Tab-separated table of C-alpha atoms in Angstrom:
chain	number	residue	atom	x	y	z
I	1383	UNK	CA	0.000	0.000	0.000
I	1384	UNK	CA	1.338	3.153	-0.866
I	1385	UNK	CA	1.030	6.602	0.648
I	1386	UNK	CA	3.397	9.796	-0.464
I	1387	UNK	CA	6.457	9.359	-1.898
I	1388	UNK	CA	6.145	10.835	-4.974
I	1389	UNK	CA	9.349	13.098	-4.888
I	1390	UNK	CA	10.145	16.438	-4.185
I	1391	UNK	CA	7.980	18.490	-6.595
I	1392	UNK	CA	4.803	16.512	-5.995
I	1393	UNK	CA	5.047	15.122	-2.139
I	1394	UNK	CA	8.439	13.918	0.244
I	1395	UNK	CA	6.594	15.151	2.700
I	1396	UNK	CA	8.278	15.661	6.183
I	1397	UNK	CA	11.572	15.323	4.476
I	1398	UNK	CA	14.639	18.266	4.628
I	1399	UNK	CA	13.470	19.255	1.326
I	1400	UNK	CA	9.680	19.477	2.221
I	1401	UNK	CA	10.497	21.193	5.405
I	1402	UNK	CA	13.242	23.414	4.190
I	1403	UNK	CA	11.021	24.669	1.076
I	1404	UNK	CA	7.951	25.117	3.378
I	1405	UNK	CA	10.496	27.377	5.385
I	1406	UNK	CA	11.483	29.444	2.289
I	1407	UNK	CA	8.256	29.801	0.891
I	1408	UNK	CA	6.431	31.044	4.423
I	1409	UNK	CA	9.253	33.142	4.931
I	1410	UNK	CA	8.679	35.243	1.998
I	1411	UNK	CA	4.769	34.925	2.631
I	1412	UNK	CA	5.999	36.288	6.471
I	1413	UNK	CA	7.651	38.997	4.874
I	1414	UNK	CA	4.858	40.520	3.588
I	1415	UNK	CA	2.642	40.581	6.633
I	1416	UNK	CA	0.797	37.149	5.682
I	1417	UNK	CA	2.711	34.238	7.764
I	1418	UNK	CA	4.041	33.947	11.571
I	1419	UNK	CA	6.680	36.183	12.191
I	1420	UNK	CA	10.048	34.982	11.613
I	1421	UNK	CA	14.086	35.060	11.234
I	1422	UNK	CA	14.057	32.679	8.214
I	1423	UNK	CA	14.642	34.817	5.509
I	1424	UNK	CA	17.586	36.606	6.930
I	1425	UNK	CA	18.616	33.122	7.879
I	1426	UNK	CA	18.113	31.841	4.214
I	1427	UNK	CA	19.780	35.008	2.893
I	1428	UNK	CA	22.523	34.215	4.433
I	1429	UNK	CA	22.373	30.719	4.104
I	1430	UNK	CA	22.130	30.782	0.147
I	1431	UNK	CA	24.460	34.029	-0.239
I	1432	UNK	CA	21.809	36.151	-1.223
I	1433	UNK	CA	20.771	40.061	-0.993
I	1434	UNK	CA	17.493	40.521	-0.880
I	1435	UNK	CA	14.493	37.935	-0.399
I	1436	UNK	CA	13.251	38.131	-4.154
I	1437	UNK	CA	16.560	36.325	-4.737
I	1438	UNK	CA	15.120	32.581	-3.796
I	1439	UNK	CA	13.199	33.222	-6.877
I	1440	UNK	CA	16.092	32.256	-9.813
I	1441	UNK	CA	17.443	30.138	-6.585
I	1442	UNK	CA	14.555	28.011	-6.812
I	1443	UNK	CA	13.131	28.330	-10.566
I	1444	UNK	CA	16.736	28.814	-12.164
I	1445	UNK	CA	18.612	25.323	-11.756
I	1446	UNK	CA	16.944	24.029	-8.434
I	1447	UNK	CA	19.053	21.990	-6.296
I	1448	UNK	CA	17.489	19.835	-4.437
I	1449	UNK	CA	20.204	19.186	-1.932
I	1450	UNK	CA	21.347	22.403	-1.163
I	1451	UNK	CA	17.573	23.676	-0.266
I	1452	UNK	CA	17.356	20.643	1.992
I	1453	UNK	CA	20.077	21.466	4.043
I	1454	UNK	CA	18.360	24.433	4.915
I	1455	UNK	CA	16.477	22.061	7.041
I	1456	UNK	CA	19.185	22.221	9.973
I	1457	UNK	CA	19.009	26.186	10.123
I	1458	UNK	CA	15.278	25.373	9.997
I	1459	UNK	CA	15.618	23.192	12.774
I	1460	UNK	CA	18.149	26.093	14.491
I	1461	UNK	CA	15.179	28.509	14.438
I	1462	UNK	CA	13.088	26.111	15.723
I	1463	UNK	CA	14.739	25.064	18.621
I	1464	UNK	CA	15.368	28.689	19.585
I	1465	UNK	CA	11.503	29.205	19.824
I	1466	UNK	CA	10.739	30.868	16.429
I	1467	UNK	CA	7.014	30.785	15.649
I	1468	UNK	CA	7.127	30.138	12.155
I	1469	UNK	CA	10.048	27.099	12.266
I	1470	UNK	CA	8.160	25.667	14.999
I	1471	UNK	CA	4.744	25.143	13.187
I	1472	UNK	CA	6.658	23.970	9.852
I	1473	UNK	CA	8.356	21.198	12.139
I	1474	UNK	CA	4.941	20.477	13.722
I	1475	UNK	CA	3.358	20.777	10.049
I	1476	UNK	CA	5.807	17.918	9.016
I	1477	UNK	CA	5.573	15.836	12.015
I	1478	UNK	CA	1.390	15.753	10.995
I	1479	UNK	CA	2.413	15.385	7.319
I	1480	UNK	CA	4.236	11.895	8.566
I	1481	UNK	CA	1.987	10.929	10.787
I	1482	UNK	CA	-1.219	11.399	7.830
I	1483	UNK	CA	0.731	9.189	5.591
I	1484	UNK	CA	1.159	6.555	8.464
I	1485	UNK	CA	-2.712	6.952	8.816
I	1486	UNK	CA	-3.849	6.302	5.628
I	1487	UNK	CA	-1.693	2.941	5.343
I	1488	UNK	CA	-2.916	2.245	8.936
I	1489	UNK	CA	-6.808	2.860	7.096
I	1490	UNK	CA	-6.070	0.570	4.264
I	1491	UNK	CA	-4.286	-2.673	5.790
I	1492	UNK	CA	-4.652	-2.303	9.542
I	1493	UNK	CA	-7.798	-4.145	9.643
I	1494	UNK	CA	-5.726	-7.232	8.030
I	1495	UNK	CA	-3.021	-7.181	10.191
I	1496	UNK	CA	-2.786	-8.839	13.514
I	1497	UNK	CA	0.351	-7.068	15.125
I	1498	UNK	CA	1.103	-3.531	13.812
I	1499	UNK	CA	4.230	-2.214	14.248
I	1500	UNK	CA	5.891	1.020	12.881
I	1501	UNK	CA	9.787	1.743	12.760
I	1502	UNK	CA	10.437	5.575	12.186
I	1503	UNK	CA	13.459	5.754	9.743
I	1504	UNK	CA	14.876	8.459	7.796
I	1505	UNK	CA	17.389	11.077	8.565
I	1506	UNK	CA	15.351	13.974	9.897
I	1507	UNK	CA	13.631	11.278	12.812
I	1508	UNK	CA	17.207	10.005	13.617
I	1509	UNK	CA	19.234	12.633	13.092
I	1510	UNK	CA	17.138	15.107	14.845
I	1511	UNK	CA	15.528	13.405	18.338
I	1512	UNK	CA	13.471	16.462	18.907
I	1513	UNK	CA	11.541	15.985	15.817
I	1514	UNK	CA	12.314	12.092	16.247
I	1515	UNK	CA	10.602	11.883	19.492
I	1516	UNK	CA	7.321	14.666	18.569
I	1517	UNK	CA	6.531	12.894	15.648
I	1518	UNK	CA	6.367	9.722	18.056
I	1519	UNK	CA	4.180	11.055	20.089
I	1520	UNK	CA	1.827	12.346	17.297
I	1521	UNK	CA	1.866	8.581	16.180
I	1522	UNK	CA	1.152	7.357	19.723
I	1523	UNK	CA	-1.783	9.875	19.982
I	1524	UNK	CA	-3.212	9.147	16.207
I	1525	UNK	CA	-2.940	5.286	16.199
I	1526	UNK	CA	-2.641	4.303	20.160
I	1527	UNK	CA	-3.300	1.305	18.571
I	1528	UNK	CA	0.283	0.870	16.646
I	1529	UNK	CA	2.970	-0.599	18.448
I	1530	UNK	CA	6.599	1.012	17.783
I	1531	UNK	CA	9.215	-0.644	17.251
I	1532	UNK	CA	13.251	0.271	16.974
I	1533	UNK	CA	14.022	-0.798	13.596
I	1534	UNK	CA	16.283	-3.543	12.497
I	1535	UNK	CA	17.748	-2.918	9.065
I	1536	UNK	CA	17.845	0.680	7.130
I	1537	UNK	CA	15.304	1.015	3.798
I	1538	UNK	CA	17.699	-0.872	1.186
I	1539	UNK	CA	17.437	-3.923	3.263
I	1540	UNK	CA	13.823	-3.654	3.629
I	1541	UNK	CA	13.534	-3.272	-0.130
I	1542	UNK	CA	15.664	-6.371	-0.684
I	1543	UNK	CA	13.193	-8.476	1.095
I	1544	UNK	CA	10.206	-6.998	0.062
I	1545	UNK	CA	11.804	-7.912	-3.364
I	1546	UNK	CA	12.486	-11.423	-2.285
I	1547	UNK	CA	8.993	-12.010	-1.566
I	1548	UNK	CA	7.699	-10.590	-4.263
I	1549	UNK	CA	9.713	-12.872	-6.807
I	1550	UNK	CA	8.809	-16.032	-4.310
I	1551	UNK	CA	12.441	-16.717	-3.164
């Protein structure tokens, strides 16, 4: 069963890139009076070695790298763990995000499953335990009924066996 996924233009929710573009864009949007106050656009600015704000605009349209706007994500995570408003709800924002597409797997299969357990993997939920441990709790809270687990082998190995079983082997 699928849920998200589908890359950085039309999904990857919760992911650096997700997070770190939701941060640009609502910065801008902040800018102008229409968003939660916040430092990320001076923090972007400087970031991306920009002037002025309108500069994320050939950033992102002219040659978009993927990479460098997702490690934005750390500063993101910076301004969030020194209390700004706006990196706070884009962290919370993405913690939901997850937590939806764990949701609407849950909706489709739980029901079929005896034991369900959930492993949260990725490098946002282990290399950040704020975020790692919120997003938790939003799981806990969403689907008490989901048991998680620590995980025992990182997404290649997973896709190996899910490969396995798919050819029978």
């Amino acid at each position: 069963v699928r849920a998200g996924g589908w890359g950085h233009l039309l999904g990857d929710e919760g992911s650096a890139y997700w997070i770190a573009f939701q941060a640009l864009s609502r910065a801008l949007r902040s800018s102008e009076g229409r968003d939660l106050p916040t430092g990320l656009l001076e923090a972007a600015k400087a970031h991306f070695g920009l002037r002025e704000g309108s500069d994320l605009v050939p950033l992102v349209y002219e040659g978009l790298d993927k990479t460098r706007i997702a490690g934005f994500a750390r500063l993101v995570a910076a301004a969030r763990d020194s209390g700004d408003p706006l990196a706070l709800d884009v962290y919370a924002r993405a913690a939901q995000e997850l937590v939806g597409l764990v949701a609407a797997v849950d909706a489709r299969i739980g029901g079929r499953l005896g034991r369900r357990r959930l492993s949260l993997r990725g490098g946002l939920v282990e290399g950040d335990p704020r975020f790692g441990a919120e997003l938790a709790a939003l799981v806990k809270k969403r689907l008490p009924e989901v048991e998680l687990v620590a995980p025992i082998a990182d997404a290649a190995v997973g896709a190996c066996v899910l490969a396995r079983g798919l050819l029978g082997s």
